[in-house]
Short mmCIF file of C-alpha atoms and ligand atoms in Angstrom, two decimals:
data_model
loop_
_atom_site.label_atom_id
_atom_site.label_comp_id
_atom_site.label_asym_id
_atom_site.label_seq_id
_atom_site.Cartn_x
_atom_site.Cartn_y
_atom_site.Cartn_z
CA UNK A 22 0.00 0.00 0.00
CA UNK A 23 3.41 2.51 0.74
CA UNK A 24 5.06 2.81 -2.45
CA UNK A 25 7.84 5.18 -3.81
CA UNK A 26 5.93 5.60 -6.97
CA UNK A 27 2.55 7.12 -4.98
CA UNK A 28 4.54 10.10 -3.80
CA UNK A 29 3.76 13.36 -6.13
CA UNK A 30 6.87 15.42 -6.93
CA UNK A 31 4.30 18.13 -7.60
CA UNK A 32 3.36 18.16 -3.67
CA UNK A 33 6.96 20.11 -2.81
CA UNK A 34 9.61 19.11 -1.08
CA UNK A 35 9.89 15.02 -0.06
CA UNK A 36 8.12 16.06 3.30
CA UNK A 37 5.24 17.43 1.65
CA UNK A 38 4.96 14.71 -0.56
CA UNK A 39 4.58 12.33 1.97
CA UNK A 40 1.88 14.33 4.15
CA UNK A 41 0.18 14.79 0.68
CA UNK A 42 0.31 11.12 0.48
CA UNK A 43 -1.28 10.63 3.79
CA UNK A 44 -3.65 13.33 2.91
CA UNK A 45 -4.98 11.85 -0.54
CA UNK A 46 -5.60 8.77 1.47
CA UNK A 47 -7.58 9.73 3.77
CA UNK A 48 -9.51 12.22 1.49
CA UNK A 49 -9.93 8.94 -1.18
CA UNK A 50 -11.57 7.22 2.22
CA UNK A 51 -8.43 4.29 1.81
CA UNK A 52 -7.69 5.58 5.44
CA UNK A 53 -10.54 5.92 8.13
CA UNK A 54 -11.02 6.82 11.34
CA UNK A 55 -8.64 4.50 13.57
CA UNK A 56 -6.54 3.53 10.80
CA UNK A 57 -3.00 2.31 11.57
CA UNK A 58 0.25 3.81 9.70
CA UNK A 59 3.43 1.24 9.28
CA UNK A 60 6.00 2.21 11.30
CA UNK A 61 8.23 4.95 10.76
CA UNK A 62 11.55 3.31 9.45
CA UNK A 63 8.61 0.41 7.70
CA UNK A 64 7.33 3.85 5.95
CA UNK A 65 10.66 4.88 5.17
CA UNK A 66 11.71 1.77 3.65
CA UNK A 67 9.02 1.58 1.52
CA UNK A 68 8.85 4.99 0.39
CA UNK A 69 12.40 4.68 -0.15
CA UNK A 70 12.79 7.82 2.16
CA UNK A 71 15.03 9.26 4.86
CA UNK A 72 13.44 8.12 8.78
CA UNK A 73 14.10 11.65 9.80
CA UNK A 74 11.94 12.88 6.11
CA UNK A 75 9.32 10.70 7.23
CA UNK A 76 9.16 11.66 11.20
CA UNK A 77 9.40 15.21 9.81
CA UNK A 78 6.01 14.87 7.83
CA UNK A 79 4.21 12.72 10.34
CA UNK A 80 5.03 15.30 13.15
CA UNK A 81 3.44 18.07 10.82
CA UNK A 82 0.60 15.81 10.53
CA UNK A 83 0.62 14.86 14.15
CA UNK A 84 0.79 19.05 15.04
CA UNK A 85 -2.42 18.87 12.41
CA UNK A 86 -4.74 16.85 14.52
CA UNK A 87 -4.40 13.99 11.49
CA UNK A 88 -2.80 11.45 13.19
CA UNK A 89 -1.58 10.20 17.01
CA UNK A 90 0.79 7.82 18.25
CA UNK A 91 0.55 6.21 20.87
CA UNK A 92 3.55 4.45 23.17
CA UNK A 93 2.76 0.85 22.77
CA UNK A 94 0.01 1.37 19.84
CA UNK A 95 1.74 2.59 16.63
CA UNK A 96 0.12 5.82 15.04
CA UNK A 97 -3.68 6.04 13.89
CA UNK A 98 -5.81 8.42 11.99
CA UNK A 99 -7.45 10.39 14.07
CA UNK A 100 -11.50 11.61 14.31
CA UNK A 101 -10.77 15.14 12.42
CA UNK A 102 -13.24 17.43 10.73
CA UNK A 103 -11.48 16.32 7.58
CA UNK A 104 -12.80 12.81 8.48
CA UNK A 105 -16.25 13.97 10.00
CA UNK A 106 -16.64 16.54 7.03
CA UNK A 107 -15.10 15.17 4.10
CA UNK A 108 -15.79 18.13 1.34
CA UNK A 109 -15.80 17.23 -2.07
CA UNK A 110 -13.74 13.44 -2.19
CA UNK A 111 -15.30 13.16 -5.56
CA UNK A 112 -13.24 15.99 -7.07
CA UNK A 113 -9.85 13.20 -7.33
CA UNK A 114 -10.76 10.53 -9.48
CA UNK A 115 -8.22 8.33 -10.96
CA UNK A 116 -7.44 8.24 -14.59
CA UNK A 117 -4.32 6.15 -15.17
CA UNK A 118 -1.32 6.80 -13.37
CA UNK A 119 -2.01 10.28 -11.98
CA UNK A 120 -5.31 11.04 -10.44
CA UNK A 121 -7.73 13.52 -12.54
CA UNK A 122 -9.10 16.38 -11.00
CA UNK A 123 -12.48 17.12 -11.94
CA UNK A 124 -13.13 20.60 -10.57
CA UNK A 125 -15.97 22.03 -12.51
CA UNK A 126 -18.50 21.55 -10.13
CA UNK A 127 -18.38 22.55 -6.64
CA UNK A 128 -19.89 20.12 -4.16
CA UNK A 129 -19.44 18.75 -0.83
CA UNK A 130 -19.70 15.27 0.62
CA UNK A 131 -21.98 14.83 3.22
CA UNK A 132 -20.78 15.10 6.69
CA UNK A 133 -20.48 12.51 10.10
CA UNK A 134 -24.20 14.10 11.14
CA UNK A 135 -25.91 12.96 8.44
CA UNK A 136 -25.22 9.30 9.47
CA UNK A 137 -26.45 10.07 12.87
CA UNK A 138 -28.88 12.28 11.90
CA UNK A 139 -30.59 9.61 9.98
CA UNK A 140 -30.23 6.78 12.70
CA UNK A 141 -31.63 9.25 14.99
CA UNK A 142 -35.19 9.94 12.46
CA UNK A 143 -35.27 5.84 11.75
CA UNK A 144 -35.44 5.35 15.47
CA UNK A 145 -37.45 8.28 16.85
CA UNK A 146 -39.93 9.81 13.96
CA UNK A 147 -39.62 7.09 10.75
CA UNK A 148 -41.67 4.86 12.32
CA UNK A 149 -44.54 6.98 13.28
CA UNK A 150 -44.39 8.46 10.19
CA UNK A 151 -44.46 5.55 8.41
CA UNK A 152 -48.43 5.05 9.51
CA UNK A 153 -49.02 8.33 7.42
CA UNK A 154 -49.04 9.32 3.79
CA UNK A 155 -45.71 11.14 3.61
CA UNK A 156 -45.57 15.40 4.15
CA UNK A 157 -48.04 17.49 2.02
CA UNK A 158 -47.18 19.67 -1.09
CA UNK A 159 -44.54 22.31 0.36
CA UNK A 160 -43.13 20.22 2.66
CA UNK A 161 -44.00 19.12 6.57
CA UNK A 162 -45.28 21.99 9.52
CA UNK A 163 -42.87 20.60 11.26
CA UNK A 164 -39.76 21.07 9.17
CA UNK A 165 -41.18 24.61 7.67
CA UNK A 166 -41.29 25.39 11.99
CA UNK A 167 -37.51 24.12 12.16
CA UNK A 168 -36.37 26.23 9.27
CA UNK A 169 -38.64 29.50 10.11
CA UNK A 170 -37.07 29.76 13.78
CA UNK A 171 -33.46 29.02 12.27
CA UNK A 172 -34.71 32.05 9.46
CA UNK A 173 -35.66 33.96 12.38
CA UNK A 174 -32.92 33.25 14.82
CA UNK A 175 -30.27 35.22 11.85
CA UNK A 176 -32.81 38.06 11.53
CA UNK A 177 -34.93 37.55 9.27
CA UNK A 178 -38.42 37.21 11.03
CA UNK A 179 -40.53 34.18 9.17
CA UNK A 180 -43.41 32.16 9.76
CA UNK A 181 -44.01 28.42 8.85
CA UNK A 182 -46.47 29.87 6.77
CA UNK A 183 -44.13 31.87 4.44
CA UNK A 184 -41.74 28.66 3.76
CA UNK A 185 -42.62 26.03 0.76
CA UNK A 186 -40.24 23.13 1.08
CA UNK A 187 -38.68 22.21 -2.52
CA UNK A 188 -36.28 19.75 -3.71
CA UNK A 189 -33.60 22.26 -3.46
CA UNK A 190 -33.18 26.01 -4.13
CA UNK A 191 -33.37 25.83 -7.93
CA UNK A 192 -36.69 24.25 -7.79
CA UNK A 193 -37.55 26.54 -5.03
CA UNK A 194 -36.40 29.17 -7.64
CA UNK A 195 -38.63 27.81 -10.41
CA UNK A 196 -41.37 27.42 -8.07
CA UNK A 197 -41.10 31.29 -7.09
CA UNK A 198 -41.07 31.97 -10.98
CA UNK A 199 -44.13 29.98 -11.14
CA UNK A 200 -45.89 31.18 -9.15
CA UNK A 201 -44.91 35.15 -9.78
CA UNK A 202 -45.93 34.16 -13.66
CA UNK A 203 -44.36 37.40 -15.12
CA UNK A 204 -43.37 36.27 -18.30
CA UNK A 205 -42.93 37.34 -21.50
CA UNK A 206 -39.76 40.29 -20.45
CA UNK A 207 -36.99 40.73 -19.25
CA UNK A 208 -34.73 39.40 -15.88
CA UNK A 209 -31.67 41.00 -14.98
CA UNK A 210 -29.78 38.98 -12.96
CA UNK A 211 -25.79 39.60 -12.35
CA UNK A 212 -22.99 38.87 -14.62
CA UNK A 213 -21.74 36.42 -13.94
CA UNK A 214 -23.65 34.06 -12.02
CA UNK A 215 -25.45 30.50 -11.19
CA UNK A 216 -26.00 29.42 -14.50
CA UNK A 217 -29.05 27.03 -14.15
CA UNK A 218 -30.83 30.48 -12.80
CA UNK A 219 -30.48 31.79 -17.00
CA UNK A 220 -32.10 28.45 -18.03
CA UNK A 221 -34.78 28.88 -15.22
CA UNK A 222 -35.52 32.53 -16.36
CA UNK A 223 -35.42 31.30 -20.19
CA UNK A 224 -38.06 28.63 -19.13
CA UNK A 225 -40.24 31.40 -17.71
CA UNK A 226 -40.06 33.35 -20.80
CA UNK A 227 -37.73 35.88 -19.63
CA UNK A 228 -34.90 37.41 -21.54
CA UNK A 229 -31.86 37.97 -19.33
CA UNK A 230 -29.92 41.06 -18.87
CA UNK A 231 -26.84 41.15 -17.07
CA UNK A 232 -25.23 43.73 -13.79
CA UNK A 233 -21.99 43.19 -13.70
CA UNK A 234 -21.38 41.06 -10.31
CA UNK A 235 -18.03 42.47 -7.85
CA UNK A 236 -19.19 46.05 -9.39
CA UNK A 237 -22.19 46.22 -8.32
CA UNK A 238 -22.78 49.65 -9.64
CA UNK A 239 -26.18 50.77 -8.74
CA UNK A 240 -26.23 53.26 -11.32
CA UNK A 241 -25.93 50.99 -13.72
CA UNK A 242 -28.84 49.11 -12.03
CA UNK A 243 -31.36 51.86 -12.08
CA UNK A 244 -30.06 52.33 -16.32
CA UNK A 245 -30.47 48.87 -16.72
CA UNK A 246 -34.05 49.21 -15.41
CA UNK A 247 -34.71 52.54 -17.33
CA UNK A 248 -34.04 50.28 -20.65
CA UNK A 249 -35.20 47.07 -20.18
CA UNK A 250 -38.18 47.87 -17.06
CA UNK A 251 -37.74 44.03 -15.79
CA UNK A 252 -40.23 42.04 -14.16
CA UNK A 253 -37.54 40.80 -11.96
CA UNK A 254 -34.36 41.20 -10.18
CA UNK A 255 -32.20 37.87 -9.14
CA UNK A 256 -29.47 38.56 -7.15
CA UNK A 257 -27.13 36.38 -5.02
CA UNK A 258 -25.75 39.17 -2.76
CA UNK A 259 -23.78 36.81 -0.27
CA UNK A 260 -20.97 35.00 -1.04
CA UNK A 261 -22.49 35.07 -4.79
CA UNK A 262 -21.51 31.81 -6.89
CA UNK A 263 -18.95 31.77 -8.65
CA UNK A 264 -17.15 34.70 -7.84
CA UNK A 265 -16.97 34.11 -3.59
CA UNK A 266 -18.11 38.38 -3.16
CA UNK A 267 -21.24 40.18 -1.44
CA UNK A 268 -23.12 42.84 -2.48
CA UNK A 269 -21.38 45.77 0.19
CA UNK A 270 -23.93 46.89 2.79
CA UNK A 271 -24.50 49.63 1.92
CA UNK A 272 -26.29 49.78 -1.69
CA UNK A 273 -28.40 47.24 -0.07
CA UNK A 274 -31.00 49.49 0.40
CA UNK A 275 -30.26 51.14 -2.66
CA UNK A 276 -30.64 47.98 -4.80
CA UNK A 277 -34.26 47.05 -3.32
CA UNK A 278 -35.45 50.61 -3.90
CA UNK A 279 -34.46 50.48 -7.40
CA UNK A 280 -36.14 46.92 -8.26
CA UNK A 281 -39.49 48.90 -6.26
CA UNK A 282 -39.44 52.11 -8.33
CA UNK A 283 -39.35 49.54 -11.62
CA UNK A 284 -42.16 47.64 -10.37
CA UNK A 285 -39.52 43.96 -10.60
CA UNK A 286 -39.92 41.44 -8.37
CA UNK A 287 -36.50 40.97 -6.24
CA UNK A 288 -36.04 37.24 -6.04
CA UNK A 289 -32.69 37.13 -3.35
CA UNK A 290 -31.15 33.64 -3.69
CA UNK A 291 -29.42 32.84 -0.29
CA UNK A 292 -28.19 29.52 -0.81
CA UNK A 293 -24.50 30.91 -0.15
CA UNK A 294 -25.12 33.12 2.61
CA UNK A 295 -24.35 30.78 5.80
CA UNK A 296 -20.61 29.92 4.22
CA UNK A 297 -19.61 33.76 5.30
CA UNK A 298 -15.98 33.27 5.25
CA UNK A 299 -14.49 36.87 5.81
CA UNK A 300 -13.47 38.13 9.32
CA UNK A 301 -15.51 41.16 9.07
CA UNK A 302 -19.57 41.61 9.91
CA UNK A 303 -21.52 40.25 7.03
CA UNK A 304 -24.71 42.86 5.48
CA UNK A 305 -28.03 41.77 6.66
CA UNK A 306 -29.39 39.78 3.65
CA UNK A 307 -32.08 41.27 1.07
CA UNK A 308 -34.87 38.93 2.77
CA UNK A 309 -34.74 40.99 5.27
CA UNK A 310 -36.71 44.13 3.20
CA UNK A 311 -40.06 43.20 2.90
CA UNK A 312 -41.52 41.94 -0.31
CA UNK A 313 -38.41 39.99 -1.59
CA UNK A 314 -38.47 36.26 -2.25
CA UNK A 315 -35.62 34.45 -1.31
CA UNK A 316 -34.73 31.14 -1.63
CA UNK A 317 -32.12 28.64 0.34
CA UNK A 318 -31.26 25.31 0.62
CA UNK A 319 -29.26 22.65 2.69
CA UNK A 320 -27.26 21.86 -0.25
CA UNK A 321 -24.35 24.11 0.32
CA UNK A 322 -24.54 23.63 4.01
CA UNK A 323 -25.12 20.39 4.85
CA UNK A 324 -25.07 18.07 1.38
CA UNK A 325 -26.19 18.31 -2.04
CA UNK A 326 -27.84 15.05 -1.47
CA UNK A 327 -30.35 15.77 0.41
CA UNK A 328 -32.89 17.72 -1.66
CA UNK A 329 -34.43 20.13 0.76
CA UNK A 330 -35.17 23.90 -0.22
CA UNK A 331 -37.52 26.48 0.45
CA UNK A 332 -38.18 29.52 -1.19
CA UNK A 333 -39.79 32.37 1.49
CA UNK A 334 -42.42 34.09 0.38
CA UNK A 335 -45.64 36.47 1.49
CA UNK A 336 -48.60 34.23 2.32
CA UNK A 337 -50.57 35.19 -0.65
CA UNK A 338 -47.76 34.50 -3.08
CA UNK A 339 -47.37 31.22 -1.41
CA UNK A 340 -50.83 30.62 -1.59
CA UNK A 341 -50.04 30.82 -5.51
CA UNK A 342 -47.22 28.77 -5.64
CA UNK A 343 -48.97 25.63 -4.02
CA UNK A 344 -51.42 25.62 -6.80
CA UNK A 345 -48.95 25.31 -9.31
CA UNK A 346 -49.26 21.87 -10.90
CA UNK A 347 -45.34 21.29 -11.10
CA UNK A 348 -44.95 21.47 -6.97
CA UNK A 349 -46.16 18.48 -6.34
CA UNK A 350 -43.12 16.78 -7.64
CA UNK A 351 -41.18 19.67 -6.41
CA UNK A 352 -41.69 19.18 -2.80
CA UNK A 353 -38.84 17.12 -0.75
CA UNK A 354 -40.06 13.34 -0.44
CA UNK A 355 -40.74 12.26 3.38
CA UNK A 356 -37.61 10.81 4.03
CA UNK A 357 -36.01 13.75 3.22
CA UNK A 358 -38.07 16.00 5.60
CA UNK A 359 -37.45 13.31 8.14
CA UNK A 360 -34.10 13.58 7.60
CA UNK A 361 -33.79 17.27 7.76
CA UNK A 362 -35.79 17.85 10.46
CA UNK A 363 -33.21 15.68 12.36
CA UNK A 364 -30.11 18.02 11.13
CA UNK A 365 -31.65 21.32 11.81
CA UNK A 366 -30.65 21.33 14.97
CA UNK A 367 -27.27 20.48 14.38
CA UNK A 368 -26.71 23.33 11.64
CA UNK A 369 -24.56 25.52 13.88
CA UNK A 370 -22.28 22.81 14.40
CA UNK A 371 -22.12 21.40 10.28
CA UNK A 372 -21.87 25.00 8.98
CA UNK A 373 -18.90 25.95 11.53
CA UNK A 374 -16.70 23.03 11.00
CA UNK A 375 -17.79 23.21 6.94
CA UNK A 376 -16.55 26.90 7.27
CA UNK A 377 -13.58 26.46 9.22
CA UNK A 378 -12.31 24.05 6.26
CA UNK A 379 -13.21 25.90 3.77
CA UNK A 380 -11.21 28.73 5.23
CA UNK A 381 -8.08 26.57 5.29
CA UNK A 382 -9.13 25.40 1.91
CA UNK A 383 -9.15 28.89 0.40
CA UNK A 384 -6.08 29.97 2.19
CA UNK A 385 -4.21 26.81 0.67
CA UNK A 386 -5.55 28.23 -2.61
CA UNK A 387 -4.27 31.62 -2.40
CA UNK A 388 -1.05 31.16 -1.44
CA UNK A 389 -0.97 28.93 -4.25
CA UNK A 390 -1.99 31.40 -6.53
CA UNK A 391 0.13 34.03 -5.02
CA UNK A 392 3.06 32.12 -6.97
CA UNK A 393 1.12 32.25 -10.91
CA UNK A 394 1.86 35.21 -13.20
CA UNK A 395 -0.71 36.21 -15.15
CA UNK A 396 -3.50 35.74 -13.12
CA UNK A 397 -5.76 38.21 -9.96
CA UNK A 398 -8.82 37.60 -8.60
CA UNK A 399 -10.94 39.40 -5.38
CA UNK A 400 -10.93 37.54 -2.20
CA UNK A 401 -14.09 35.52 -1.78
CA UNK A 402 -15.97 36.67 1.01
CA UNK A 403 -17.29 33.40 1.57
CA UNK A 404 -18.90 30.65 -0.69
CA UNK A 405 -16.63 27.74 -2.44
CA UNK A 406 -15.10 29.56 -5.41
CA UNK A 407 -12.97 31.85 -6.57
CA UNK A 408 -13.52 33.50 -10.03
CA UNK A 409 -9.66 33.85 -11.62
CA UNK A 410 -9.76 36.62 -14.01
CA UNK A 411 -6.20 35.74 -16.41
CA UNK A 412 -4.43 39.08 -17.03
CA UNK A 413 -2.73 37.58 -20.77
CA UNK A 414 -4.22 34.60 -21.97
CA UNK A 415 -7.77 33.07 -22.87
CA UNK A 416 -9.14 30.95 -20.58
CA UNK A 417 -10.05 28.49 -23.21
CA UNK A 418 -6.43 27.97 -23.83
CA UNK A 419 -5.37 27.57 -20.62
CA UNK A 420 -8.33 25.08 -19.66
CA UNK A 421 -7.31 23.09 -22.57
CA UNK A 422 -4.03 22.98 -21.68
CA UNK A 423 -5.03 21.94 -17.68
CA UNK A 424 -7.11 19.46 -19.20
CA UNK A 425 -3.45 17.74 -20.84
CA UNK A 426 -1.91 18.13 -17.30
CA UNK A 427 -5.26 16.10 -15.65
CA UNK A 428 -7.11 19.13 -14.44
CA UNK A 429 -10.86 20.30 -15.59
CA UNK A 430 -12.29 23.44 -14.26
CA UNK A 431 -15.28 25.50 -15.41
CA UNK A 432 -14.62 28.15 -17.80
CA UNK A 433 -16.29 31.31 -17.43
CA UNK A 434 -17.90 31.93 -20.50
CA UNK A 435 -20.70 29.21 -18.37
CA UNK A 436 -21.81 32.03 -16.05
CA UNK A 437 -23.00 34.76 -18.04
CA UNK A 438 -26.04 35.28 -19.84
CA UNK A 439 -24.22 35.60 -23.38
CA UNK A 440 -21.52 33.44 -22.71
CA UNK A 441 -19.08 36.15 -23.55
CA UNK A 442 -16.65 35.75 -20.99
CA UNK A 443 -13.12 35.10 -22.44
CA UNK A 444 -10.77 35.57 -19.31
CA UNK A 445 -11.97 33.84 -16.25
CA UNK A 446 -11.78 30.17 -14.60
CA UNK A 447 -14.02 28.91 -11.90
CA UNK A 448 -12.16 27.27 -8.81
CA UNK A 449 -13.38 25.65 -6.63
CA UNK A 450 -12.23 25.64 -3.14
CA UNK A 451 -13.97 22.40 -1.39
CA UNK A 452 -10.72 20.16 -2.18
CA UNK A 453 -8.93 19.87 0.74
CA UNK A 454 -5.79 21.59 0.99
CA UNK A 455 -2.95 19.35 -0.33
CA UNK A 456 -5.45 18.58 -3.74
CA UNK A 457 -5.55 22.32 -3.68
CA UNK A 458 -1.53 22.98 -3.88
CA UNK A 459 -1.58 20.18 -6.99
CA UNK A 460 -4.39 21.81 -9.00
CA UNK A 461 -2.34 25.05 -9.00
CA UNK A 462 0.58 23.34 -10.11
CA UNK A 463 -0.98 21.69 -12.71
CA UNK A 464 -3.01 25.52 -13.42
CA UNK A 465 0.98 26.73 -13.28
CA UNK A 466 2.05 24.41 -16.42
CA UNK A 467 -1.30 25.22 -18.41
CA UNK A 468 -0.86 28.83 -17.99
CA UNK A 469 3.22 28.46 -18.83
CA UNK A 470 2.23 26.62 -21.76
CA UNK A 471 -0.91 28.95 -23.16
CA UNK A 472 1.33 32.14 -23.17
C1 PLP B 508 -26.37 30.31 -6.16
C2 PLP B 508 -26.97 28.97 -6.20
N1 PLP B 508 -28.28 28.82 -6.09
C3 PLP B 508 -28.86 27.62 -6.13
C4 PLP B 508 -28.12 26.48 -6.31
C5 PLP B 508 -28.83 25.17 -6.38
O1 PLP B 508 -28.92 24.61 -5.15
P1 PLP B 508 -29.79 23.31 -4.90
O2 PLP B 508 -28.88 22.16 -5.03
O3 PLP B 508 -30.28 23.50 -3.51
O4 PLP B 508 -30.89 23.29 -5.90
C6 PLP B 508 -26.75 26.58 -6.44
C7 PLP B 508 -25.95 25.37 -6.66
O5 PLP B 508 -24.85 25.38 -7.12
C8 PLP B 508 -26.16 27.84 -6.38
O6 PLP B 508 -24.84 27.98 -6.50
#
C-alpha cells in the first residue's frame, strides 16, 4: 500500500509529498477513522525515504490533529473534521497513473451528522411516520417550523407559513417563478452568475440582462431598469456563486429601492449566505426588506444530497405557488423531511466546521496562486469559489491545456447570460488543501504553456 511511486513530486519538497500522500488517502476514504500507519523506518523503507523525512512529515501531521501515536500502539488516523466533514472526495478521481481532477462543479460530501442524523429519524420519527401518507405539497409543519425559527434566529423574522419546502433552491427558484408568472420580459440577474438560474428565467419566458457582479454599480442598475423595465431582479448578494463576493452593505437598500421604483420582483437567492468566510460583519441579507423572495437550501450547508429547499415568500404568493401543478413533484419526499428535520438542529455545528475548512481550503488556494503570473482575482468573502480573471491569456487555452496536465475546471464563459466571458476560470475551493496545492501546479504548467 506505501510505495515510492505514490509520492507526487508536484506536492513540494519530499516532506510534503509524503503528508500529501497521507492526505490523498484519507480524502480517497483508503484511510478511516482508527486507521493504523506502518511504522516509521517500515514507511521509510518503503517509500524509499530518509526516517528523519518521514518523522518530519508525520510530526506536521501529528501538530495537524491527522494522526496520534501512541507508546505501545503505533500511530492512527485520528477523528478530524477532515474525516467527519469530508468536502468534495469526488473531485480526485483516478485516470491512469495520476489522479484527474475534476473541478468544474463545486460540491461537498456529506458530513459525520448525516449518518447520525438519519439513525436518529429511523429510530425516533420514521416509524410513526411511516403510519401516514408522507408530508403534504410544500413540505411538513414541522420542518417549515424548524427552518422559520433558524430564518428567524439570523434576523430575518418568518413564519411556517411563508416557507414552501422544494427539492432544493433551484426548484424553489422555479417554483417562485411559477408562481410570480411574469413572463414574457426581461430578468436581470448579475454577470456572472449561477447558471441554471439563465435556463430557469429562459423557461419562464424571460430574456436575461446582465449587472456586472463584484461592481455592483447601482447606477448601472437603475439604467439597466430605465431600458429594459424588468419584471424581476435575481441577485445572489452573499458569497455570490462563482465569484466568492457580497453585495457591500450599503447599496443594499439602494438595490431594493431600485427593483421597487421599476415595479420587478426581487427574487434574493441565499443559498451561499451561511458559508460567510471573511473576518468582518456580514450585510443583513435582502430577505430581510419586505416583499423579496428568497430562496435557500441545505445543499451548500449540509449536502447536495439531500434535496431540501424552500423559497420564502408572502402568504398570498405562497398561496399561488402551491397551486402550481409542477410542486407536487417539487416538494422534498418524506424521508427527506425526516431527515432534515433531524439536522436542523445540528446546523450551527455542520456550517462551523464546513466553514472552518473551507477557510483553510481557500487559504491553501491563495497562497498557491500568489506564486502564478498572469492571473488576480478578489478575495471571496465566503462561498466555495474563486472567479480567476487571467491578465494575458484566454481561458479556453489555458483550460485546454489543464485538461493535458489532468485538471478540468469550469470556464467562465458558463456564467453569463451571453456566454461572452473570455478571461476567467471557476475554482473551486472544497478540495482539501494538499489537492488544492496540486491543481495550482498543474493551473501553473497550463498557464506556462498557453502564453
Ligand atoms: C447560487 C446557487 N443557487 C442555487 C443552487 C442550487 O442549489 P440546490 O442544489 O439547492 O438546488 C446553487 C448550486 O450550485 C447555487 O450555486
Amino acid at each position: 500500500m506505501w510505495r515510492a511511486g505514490d509520492l507526487e513530486a508536484a506536492d513540494g519538497t519530499k516532506t510534503e509529498q509524503v503528508e500529501a500522500l497521507v492526505l490523498r488517502r484519507i480524502e480517497r476514504g483508503e484511510l478511516s477513522i482508527g486507521s493504523r500507519l506502518p511504522s516509521e523506518r517500515v514507511l521509510a523503507e518503503r517509500l524509499g525515504l530518509s526516517r528523519v523525512t518521514v518523522v518530519r512529515a508525520l510530526d506536521h501531521l501529528r501538530a495537524d490533529g491527522v494522526l496520534e501515536t501512541k507508546r505501545g500502539s503505533g500511530t492512527h488516523v485520528r477523528p478530524t473534521d477532515r474525516l467527519l466533514d469530508p468536502i468534495a472526495p469526488a473531485s480526485t478521481v483516478s485516470a491512469g497513473d495520476q489522479p484527474l481532477l475534476d473541478l468544474r462543479f463545486a460540491t461537498t460530501a456529506a458530513p459525520h451528522d448525516v449518518v447520525e442524523a438519519a439513525a436518529q429519524m429511523v429510530a425516533d420519527s420514521l416509524p410513526q411516520a411511516m403510519g401516514g401518507d408522507g408530508p403534504p405539497s410544500g413540505g411538513s409543519l414541522e420542518l417549515r417550523t424548524a427552518l422559520a425559527a433558524r430564518l428567524t434566529s439570523e434576523g430575518v423574522p418568518t413564519e411556517p407559513d411563508q416557507l414552501t419546502l422544494t427539492v432544493g433552491a433551484a426548484a424553489g427558484l422555479n417554483a417562485a417563478l411559477a408562481g410570480l408568472d411574469l413572463g414574457p420580459g426581461v430578468a436581470i440577474t448579475e454577470t456572472p452568475t449561477y447558471p441554471a438560474a439563465f435556463d430557469l428565467l429562459r423557461k419562464h419566458r424571460l430574456d436575461v440582462a446582465g449587472w456586472p457582479a463584484g461592481v455592483w454599480d447601482t447606477d448601472q442598475l437603475a439604467h439597466l431598469c430605465r431600458r429594459h423595465r424588468p419584471k424581476v431582479i435575481y441577485l445572489q448578494a452573499d458569497n455570490h456563486n462563482p465569484t466568492g463576493l457580497s453585495l457591500p452593505a450599503d447599496r443594499r437598500t439602494t438595490v431594493v429601492e431600485i427593483a421597487r421604483r421599476y415595479g420587478a420582483a426581487l427574487i434574493s437567492d441565499e443559498t451561499m449566505r451561511p458559508l460567510w468566510l471573511a473576518s468582518g460583519e456580514q450585510a443583513d441579507p435582502l430577505s430581510r426588506y419586505p416583499r423579496t423572495v428568497s430562496v435557500g437550501s441545505l445543499s451548500k450547508t449540509v449536502w447536495g444530497g439531500l434535496r431540501v429547499g424552500w423559497v420564502r415568500t408572502g402568504k398570498q404568493l405562497r398561496r399561488r405557488i402551491n397551486t402550481a401543478a409542477q410542486l407536487s413533484v417539487a416538494s422534498p419526499s418524506a424521508l427527506d423531511d425526516l431527515l432534515a428535520q433531524a439536522i436542523v438542529p445540528k446546523l450551527d455545528k455542520v456550517i462551523g466546521r464546513r466553514r472552518a475548512r473551507l477557510r483553510a481550503n481557500l487559504n491553501a488556494l491563495e497562497t498557491g496562486l500568489k506564486t502564478l503570473d498572469g492571473v488576480t482575482w478578489a478575495t471571496p468573502t465566503g462561498g466555495m469559489t474563486l472567479w480567476l480573471e487571467l491578465t494575458d491569456v484566454r481561458a479556453r487555452r489555458v483550460l485546454d491545456a489543464a485538461r493535458e496536465h489532468g485538471l478540468l475546471l469550469g470556464s467562465g464563459d458558463l456564467f453569463t447570460p451571453d456566454g461572452t466571458d473570455r478571461r476567467h476560470i471557476r475554482i473551486p475551493f472544497t478540495a482539501p488543501p494538499a489537492t488544492l496545492r496540486l491543481v495550482v501546479a498543474r493551473l501553473g504548467d497550463a498557464l506556462n504553456q498557453s502564453t
